[in-house]
Amino acid sequence: MKITHIYHSGFVIELHDSVLIFDWYSGDLPAFDPAKNVYVFVTHGHADHYSTRIWSLQNKLDHISYILDCCTAPERKGDTILHVQPGRHYQMQNIQVFAIRSNDEGVAYAVSAEGFNFFHAGDLNVWHWNDASERDNAYSLKIYRRQLEKISGLYYDVAMIPLDPRLGENAPRAIEEFFRNVHCRVLFPMHYWNRRAEAATYLEDDRLTPYRKQIHFERQAEI
């Protein structure tokens, strides 16, 4: 499979017969076979996760479907458009989708396709802010762990997890917690906008040392 990190939380995963596009709102899509089945995922409607540009793909691709959280573009209807609720499982053509609750907005996705399992966290994160109350930070961590419990029964080939530089020394916590709770082959950090160099410094955190070989930070990888 080929994995491309487009920008921020946007990814494209190209498989033998399918292409999965997650939270694309900025940047150019990589070239892929337009004859494949294309699935466009949107975790929620924040401007750094959703853009109306995704609908223009319908004019270029013959086999395209959309999976969105229930509050994003609810006016869009059709057999190729699926609005999901957290806590529910869905089948769309040849892929299986499990949507779980975010502790910010929308959902995170566990997706099974062509024998592989993928997890895109959206804005599900350990939102530990230094200026927030201890109670709020503890609640964010509690919800994050609780949601990971719901997906921990599978082995994931690829996970996409926030590494948000705005959180300072707390930025790596979501990745650490994910590896502690979920079995995963490779993980791609995301949600760092154009602060790539700063995000890279947090990957050197000692808490991530046991998982160093599983973390990929390149723009494109074949695994």
GROMACS .gro file of N, CA and C in nm, residues 163 168-173 175-176 179 187 189 196-213 215-218:
model
  102
  163LEU      N    1  -0.046   1.492   1.670
  163LEU     CA    2   0.074   1.538   1.740
  163LEU      C    3   0.071   1.690   1.728
  168GLY      N    4   0.244   2.171   2.349
  168GLY     CA    5   0.375   2.173   2.412
  168GLY      C    6   0.422   2.035   2.451
  169GLU      N    7   0.472   2.021   2.574
  169GLU     CA    8   0.526   1.892   2.618
  169GLU      C    9   0.420   1.782   2.627
  170ASN      N   10   0.293   1.820   2.618
  170ASN     CA   11   0.186   1.721   2.620
  170ASN      C   12   0.153   1.668   2.480
  171ALA      N   13   0.214   1.723   2.377
  171ALA     CA   14   0.183   1.684   2.240
  171ALA      C   15   0.198   1.534   2.215
  172PRO      N   16   0.301   1.465   2.268
  172PRO     CA   17   0.317   1.322   2.236
  172PRO      C   18   0.224   1.228   2.311
  173ARG      N   19   0.142   1.280   2.401
  173ARG     CA   20   0.066   1.190   2.489
  173ARG      C   21  -0.033   1.104   2.415
  175ILE      N   22  -0.009   0.978   2.114
  175ILE     CA   23   0.063   0.868   2.049
  175ILE      C   24   0.105   0.765   2.153
  176GLU      N   25   0.157   0.811   2.265
  176GLU     CA   26   0.197   0.718   2.372
  176GLU      C   27   0.078   0.635   2.420
  179PHE      N   28  -0.032   0.364   2.157
  179PHE     CA   29   0.051   0.244   2.155
  179PHE      C   30   0.032   0.160   2.281
  187LEU      N   31   0.250   0.402   1.261
  187LEU     CA   32   0.170   0.518   1.301
  187LEU      C   33   0.226   0.644   1.235
  189PRO      N   34   0.204   1.052   1.263
  189PRO     CA   35   0.157   1.171   1.335
  189PRO      C   36   0.087   1.268   1.239
  196ARG      N   37   0.584   2.147   1.098
  196ARG     CA   38   0.643   2.013   1.088
  196ARG      C   39   0.772   2.000   1.169
  197ALA      N   40   0.859   2.098   1.158
  197ALA     CA   41   0.987   2.090   1.229
  197ALA      C   42   0.965   2.087   1.380
  198GLU      N   43   0.871   2.168   1.427
  198GLU     CA   44   0.842   2.169   1.570
  198GLU      C   45   0.781   2.035   1.614
  199ALA      N   46   0.690   1.981   1.533
  199ALA     CA   47   0.631   1.851   1.566
  199ALA      C   48   0.737   1.743   1.574
  200ALA      N   49   0.835   1.750   1.486
  200ALA     CA   50   0.941   1.649   1.483
  200ALA      C   51   1.018   1.646   1.614
  201THR      N   52   1.033   1.761   1.679
  201THR     CA   53   1.107   1.763   1.805
  201THR      C   54   1.035   1.684   1.913
  202TYR      N   55   0.902   1.683   1.909
  202TYR     CA   56   0.826   1.609   2.010
  202TYR      C   57   0.834   1.458   1.987
  203LEU      N   58   0.868   1.417   1.867
  203LEU     CA   59   0.886   1.274   1.842
  203LEU      C   60   1.011   1.220   1.911
  204GLU      N   61   1.099   1.309   1.954
  204GLU     CA   62   1.219   1.268   2.026
  204GLU      C   63   1.193   1.250   2.175
  205ASP      N   64   1.071   1.274   2.218
  205ASP     CA   65   1.035   1.260   2.359
  205ASP      C   66   1.064   1.117   2.407
  206ASP      N   67   1.119   1.104   2.526
  206ASP     CA   68   1.155   0.973   2.579
  206ASP      C   69   1.035   0.879   2.592
  207ARG      N   70   0.917   0.934   2.609
  207ARG     CA   71   0.798   0.849   2.622
  207ARG      C   72   0.768   0.771   2.495
  208LEU      N   73   0.821   0.818   2.382
  208LEU     CA   74   0.795   0.750   2.255
  208LEU      C   75   0.910   0.657   2.215
  209THR      N   76   1.013   0.649   2.295
  209THR     CA   77   1.129   0.567   2.261
  209THR      C   78   1.092   0.421   2.230
  210PRO      N   79   1.004   0.356   2.307
  210PRO     CA   80   0.972   0.216   2.276
  210PRO      C   81   0.903   0.195   2.141
  211TYR      N   82   0.851   0.303   2.084
  211TYR     CA   83   0.771   0.291   1.962
  211TYR      C   84   0.837   0.357   1.842
  212ARG      N   85   0.962   0.397   1.858
  212ARG     CA   86   1.029   0.477   1.757
  212ARG      C   87   1.025   0.414   1.618
  213LYS      N   88   1.049   0.284   1.610
  213LYS     CA   89   1.057   0.218   1.480
  213LYS      C   90   0.920   0.207   1.411
  215ILE      N   91   0.692   0.457   1.418
  215ILE     CA   92   0.642   0.591   1.384
  215ILE      C   93   0.705   0.638   1.254
  216HIS      N   94   0.619   0.674   1.157
  216HIS     CA   95   0.664   0.724   1.027
  216HIS      C   96   0.632   0.873   1.018
  217PHE      N   97   0.731   0.950   0.972
  217PHE     CA   98   0.711   1.093   0.963
  217PHE      C   99   0.737   1.146   0.823
  218GLU      N  100   0.757   1.056   0.728
  218GLU     CA  101   0.780   1.099   0.591
  218GLU      C  102   0.649   1.137   0.524
   0.00000   0.00000   0.00000
